Short mmCIF file of C-alpha atoms in Angstrom, two decimals:
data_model
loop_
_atom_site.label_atom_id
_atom_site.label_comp_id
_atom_site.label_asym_id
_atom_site.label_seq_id
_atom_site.Cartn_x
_atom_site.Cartn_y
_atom_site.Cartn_z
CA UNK A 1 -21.75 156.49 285.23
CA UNK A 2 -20.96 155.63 288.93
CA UNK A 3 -23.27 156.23 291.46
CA UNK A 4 -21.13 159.08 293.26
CA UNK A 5 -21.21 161.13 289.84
CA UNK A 6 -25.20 161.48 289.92
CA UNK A 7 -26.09 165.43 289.98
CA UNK A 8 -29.96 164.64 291.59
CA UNK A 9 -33.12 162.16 291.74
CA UNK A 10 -36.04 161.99 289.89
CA UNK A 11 -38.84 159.59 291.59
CA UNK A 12 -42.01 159.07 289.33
CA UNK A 13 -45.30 158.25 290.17
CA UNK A 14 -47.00 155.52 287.14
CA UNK A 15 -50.61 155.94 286.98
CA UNK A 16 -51.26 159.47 284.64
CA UNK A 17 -47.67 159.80 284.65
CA UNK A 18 -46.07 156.53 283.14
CA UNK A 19 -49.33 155.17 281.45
CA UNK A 20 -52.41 156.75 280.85
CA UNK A 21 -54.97 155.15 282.97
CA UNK A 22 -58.10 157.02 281.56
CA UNK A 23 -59.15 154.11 280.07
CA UNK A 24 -58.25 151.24 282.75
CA UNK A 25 -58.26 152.54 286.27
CA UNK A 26 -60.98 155.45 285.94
CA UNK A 27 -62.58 152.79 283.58
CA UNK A 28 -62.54 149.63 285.94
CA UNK A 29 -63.15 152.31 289.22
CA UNK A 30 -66.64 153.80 287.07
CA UNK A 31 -67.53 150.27 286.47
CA UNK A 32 -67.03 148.94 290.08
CA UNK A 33 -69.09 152.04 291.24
CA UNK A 34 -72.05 151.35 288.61
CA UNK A 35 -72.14 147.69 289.73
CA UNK A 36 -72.15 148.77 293.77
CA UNK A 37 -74.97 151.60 293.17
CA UNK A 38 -76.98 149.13 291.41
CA UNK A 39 -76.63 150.78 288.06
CA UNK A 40 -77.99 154.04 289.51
CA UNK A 41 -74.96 156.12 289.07
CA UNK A 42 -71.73 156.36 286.87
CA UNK A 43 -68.70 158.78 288.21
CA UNK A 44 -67.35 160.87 285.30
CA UNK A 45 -63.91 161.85 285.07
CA UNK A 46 -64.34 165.41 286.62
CA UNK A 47 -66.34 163.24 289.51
CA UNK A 48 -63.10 161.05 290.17
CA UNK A 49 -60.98 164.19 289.36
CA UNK A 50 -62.44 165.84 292.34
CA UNK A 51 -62.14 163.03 294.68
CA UNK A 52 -59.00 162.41 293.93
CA UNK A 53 -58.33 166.41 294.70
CA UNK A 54 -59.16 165.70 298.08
CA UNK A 55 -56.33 163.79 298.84
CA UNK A 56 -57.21 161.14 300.92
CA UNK A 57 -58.07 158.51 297.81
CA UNK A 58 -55.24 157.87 295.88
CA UNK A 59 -56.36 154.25 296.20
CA UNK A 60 -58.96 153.70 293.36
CA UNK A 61 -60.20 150.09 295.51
CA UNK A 62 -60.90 152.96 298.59
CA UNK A 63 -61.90 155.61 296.30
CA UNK A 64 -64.54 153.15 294.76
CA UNK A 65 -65.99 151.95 298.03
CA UNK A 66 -66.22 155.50 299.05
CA UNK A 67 -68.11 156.33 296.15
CA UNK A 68 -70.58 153.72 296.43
CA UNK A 69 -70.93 155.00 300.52
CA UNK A 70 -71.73 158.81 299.14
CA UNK A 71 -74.24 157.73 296.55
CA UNK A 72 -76.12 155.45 298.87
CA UNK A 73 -75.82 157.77 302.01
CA UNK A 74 -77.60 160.20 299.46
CA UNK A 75 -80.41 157.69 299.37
CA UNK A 76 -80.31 158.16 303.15
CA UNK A 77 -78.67 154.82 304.30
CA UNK A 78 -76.20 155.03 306.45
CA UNK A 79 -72.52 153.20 305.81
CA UNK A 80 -73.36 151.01 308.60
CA UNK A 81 -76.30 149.20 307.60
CA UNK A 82 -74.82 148.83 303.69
CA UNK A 83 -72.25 145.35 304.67
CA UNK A 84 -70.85 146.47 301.68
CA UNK A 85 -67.86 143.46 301.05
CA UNK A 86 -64.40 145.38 300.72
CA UNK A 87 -62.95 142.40 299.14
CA UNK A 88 -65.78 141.37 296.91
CA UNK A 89 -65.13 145.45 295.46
CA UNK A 90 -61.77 144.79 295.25
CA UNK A 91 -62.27 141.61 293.05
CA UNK A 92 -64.80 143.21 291.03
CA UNK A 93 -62.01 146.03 290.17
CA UNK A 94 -59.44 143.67 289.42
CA UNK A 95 -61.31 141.52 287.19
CA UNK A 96 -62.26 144.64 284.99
CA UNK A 97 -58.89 146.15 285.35
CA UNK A 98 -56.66 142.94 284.90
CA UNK A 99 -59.27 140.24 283.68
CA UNK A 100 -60.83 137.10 284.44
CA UNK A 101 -57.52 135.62 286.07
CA UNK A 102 -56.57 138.84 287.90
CA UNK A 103 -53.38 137.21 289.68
CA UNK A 104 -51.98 135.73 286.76
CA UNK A 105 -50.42 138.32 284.54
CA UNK A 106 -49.51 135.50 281.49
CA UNK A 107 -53.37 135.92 281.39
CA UNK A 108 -54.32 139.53 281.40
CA UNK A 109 -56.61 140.68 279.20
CA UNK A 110 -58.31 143.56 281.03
CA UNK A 111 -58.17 147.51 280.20
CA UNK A 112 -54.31 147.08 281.36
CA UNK A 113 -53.33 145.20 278.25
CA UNK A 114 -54.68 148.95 276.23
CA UNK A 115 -53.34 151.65 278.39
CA UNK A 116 -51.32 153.97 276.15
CA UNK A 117 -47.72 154.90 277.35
CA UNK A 118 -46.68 158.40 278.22
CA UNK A 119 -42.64 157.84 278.04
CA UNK A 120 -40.63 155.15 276.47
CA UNK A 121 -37.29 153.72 277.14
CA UNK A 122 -34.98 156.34 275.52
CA UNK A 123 -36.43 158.65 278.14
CA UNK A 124 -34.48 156.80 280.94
CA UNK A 125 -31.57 156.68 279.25
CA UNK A 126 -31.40 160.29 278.70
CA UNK A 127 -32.11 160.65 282.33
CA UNK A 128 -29.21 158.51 283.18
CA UNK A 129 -26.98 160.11 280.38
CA UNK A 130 -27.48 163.03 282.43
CA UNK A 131 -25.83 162.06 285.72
CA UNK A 132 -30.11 161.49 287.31
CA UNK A 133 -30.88 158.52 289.25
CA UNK A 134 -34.31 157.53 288.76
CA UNK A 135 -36.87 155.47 290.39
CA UNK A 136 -40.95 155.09 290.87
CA UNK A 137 -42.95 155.08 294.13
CA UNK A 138 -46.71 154.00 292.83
CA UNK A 139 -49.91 153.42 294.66
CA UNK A 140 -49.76 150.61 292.00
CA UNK A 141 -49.83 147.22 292.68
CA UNK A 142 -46.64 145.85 292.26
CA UNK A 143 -47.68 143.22 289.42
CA UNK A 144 -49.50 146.31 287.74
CA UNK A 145 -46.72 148.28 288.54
CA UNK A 146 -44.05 145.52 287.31
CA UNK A 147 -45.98 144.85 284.02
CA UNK A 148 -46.36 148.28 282.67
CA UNK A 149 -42.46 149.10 283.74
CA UNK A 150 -40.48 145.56 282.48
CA UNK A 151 -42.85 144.33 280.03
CA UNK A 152 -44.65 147.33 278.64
CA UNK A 153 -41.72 149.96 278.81
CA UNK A 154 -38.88 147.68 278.58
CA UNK A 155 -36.79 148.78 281.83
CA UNK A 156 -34.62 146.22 283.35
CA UNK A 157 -35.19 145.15 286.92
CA UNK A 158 -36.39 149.03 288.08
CA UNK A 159 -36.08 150.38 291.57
CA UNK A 160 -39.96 150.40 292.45
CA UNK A 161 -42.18 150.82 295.44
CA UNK A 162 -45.64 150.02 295.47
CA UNK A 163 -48.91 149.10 296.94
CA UNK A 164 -47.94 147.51 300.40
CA UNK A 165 -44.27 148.03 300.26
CA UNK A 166 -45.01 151.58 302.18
CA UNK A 167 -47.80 153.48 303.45
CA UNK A 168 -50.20 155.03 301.20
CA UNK A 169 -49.31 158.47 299.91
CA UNK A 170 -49.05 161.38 301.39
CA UNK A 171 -47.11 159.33 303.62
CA UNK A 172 -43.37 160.41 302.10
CA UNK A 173 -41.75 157.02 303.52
CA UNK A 174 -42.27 154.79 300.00
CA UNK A 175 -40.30 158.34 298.04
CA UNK A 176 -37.51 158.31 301.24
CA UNK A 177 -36.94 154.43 300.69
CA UNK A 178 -36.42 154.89 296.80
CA UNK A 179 -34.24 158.25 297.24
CA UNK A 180 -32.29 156.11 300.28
CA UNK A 181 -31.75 152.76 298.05
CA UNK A 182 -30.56 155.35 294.89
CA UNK A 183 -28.27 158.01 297.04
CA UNK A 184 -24.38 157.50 297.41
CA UNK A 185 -23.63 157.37 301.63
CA UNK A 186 -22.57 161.08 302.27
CA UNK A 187 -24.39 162.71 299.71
CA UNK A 188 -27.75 164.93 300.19
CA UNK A 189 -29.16 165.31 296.86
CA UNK A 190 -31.73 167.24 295.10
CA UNK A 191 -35.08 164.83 294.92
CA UNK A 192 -37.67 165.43 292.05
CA UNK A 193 -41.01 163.62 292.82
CA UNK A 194 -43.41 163.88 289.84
CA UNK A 195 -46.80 163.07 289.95
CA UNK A 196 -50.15 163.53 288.87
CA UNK A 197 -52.61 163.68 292.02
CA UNK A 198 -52.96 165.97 294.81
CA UNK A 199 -51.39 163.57 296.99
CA UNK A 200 -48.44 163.12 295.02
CA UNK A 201 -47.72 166.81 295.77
CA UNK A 202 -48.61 166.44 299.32
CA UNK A 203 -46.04 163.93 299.73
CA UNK A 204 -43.27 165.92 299.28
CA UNK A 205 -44.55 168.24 301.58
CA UNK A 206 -44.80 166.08 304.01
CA UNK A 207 -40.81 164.78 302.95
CA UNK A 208 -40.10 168.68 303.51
CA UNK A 209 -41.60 168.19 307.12
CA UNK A 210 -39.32 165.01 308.36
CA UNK A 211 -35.89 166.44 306.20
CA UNK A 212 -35.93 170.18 305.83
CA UNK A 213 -31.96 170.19 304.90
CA UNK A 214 -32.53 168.47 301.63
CA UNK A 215 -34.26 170.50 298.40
CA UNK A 216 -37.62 168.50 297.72
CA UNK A 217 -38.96 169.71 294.34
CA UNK A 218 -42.95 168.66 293.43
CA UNK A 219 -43.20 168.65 289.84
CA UNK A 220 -47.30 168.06 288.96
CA UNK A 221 -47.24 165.97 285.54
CA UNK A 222 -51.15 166.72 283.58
CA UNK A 223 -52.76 163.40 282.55
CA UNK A 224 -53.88 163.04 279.68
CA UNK A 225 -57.77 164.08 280.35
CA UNK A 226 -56.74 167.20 281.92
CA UNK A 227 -55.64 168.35 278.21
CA UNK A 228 -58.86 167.87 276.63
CA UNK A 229 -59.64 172.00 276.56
CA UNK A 230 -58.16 175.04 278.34
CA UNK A 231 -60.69 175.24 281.67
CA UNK A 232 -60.07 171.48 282.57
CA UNK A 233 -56.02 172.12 281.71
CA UNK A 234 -56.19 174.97 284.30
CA UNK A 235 -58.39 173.42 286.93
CA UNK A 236 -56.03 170.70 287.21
CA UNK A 237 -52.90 172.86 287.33
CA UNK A 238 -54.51 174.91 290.02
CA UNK A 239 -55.26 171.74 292.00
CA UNK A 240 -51.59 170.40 291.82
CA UNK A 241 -50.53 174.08 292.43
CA UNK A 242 -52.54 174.36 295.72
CA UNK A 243 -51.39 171.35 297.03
CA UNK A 244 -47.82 171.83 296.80
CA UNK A 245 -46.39 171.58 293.07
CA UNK A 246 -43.21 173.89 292.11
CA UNK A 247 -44.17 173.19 288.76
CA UNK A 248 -46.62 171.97 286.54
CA UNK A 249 -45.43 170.13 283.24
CA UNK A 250 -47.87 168.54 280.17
CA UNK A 251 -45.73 165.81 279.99
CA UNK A 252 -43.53 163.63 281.69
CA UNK A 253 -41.04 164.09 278.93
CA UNK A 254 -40.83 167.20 279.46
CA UNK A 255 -39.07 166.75 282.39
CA UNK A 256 -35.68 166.18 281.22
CA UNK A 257 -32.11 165.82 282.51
CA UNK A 258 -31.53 169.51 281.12
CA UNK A 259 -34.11 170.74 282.84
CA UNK A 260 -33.44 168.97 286.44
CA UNK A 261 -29.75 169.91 286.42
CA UNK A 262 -30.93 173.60 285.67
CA UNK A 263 -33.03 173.22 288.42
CA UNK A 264 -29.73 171.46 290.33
#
């Protein structure tokens, strides 16, 4: 397939989308939070589910030092007499979420070496089969991002933006930069960003915003803990629906080439 034969774009988010992070990042965030409160409080997954929904935390580092603020301005401190140590957080996290030798990934052994995976290879392929360039824009780390993709997934040297290589969503510049280094000069194509988080939808709003002339399509992707019963299944779809999602899909792999050239 040549690049001037591709039909549309699918960008993908990772974390709920790619991998199931229930048991890594919600697990490493809970613990950082437990350790920062002292032990005196736990966030469950409808408590991170709801921070998330306010879409200003799609970093779990921020969204964990904000927790630890709430709880403790409960106790009526204020944030400014806490010195709570970003960086000593952030270390905590890692160390949980990657293990004791968090910037060595020969050496992982954290919750990332268990997360389950939510699409294989033969997905891509299809996708390509079908005339769709592809490509991810994470909040990820780009070693996290890089290990689940290459050595977990088994994708070859994917087009990937992560932590630091654009601002934090719902800044759309990170989803422009992928659809830019996929799109054929002269082309405008149809862009499909799918993602699990309220600010994954309110990115491509905000890509609406700064280029109206191309068709942005928001397709929410449930992670796996939103399909534990039928309230939490709709809460979450409601959530992605009020913050921007066209559609709202169970899987990732149920977004297939079929389905984004009907939508083409």
């Amino acid at each position: 397939m040549t690049s001037n034969s591709l039909q549309a774009i699918a960008v993908f988010d990772i974390d709920g989308v790619i991998r199931d992070v229930g048991q890594s990042y919600r697990r490493a965030l809970a613990d950082t939070v437990e350790a920062f409160t002292d032990g005196q409080f736990r966030p469950t997954m409808a408590d991170i589910d709801a921070i998330k929904a306010e879409g200003s935390w799609n970093n779990d580092w921020l969204a964990s030092q904000e927790f630890v603020y709430r709880f403790w301005e409960n106790q009526g401190r204020s944030r400014g007499e806490l010195a709570l140590n970003y960086d000593e957080l952030v270390l905590f996290f890692q160390k949980r979420y990657r293990g004791p030798n968090p910037e060595d990934p020969r050496s992982w052994t954290g919750y990332i070496c268990d997360e389950p995976l939510l699409v294989d290879r033969a997905y891509f392929e299809q996708l390509t089969a079908s005339q769709i360039g592809w490509g991810f824009f994470s909040g990820a780390t780009p070693a996290s991002a890089s290990f689940v993709l290459t050595q977990r997934v088994g994708l070859s040297d994917p087009l990937l933006v992560a932590m630091n290589d654009a601002p934090e969503k719902p800044d759309p510049t990170g989803l422009q930069r992928v659809v830019d280094r996929l799109e054929p000069a002269g082309l405008q194509l149809p862009v499909i960003y799918a993602g699990d988080t309220a600010a994954d939808m309110q990115t491509v709003l905000n890509a609406r915003k700064i280029a109206p002339d191309r068709r942005w399509i928001a397709v929410g992707i449930l992670p796996p803990h939103a399909l534990v019963d039928a309230a939490t299944r709709d809460r979450y779809t409601a959530t992605l629906k009020a913050n921007g999602a066209d559609f709202v899909l169970s899987s990732v792999t149920e977004l297939t080439g079929d389905r984004i050239r009907a939508w083409h």
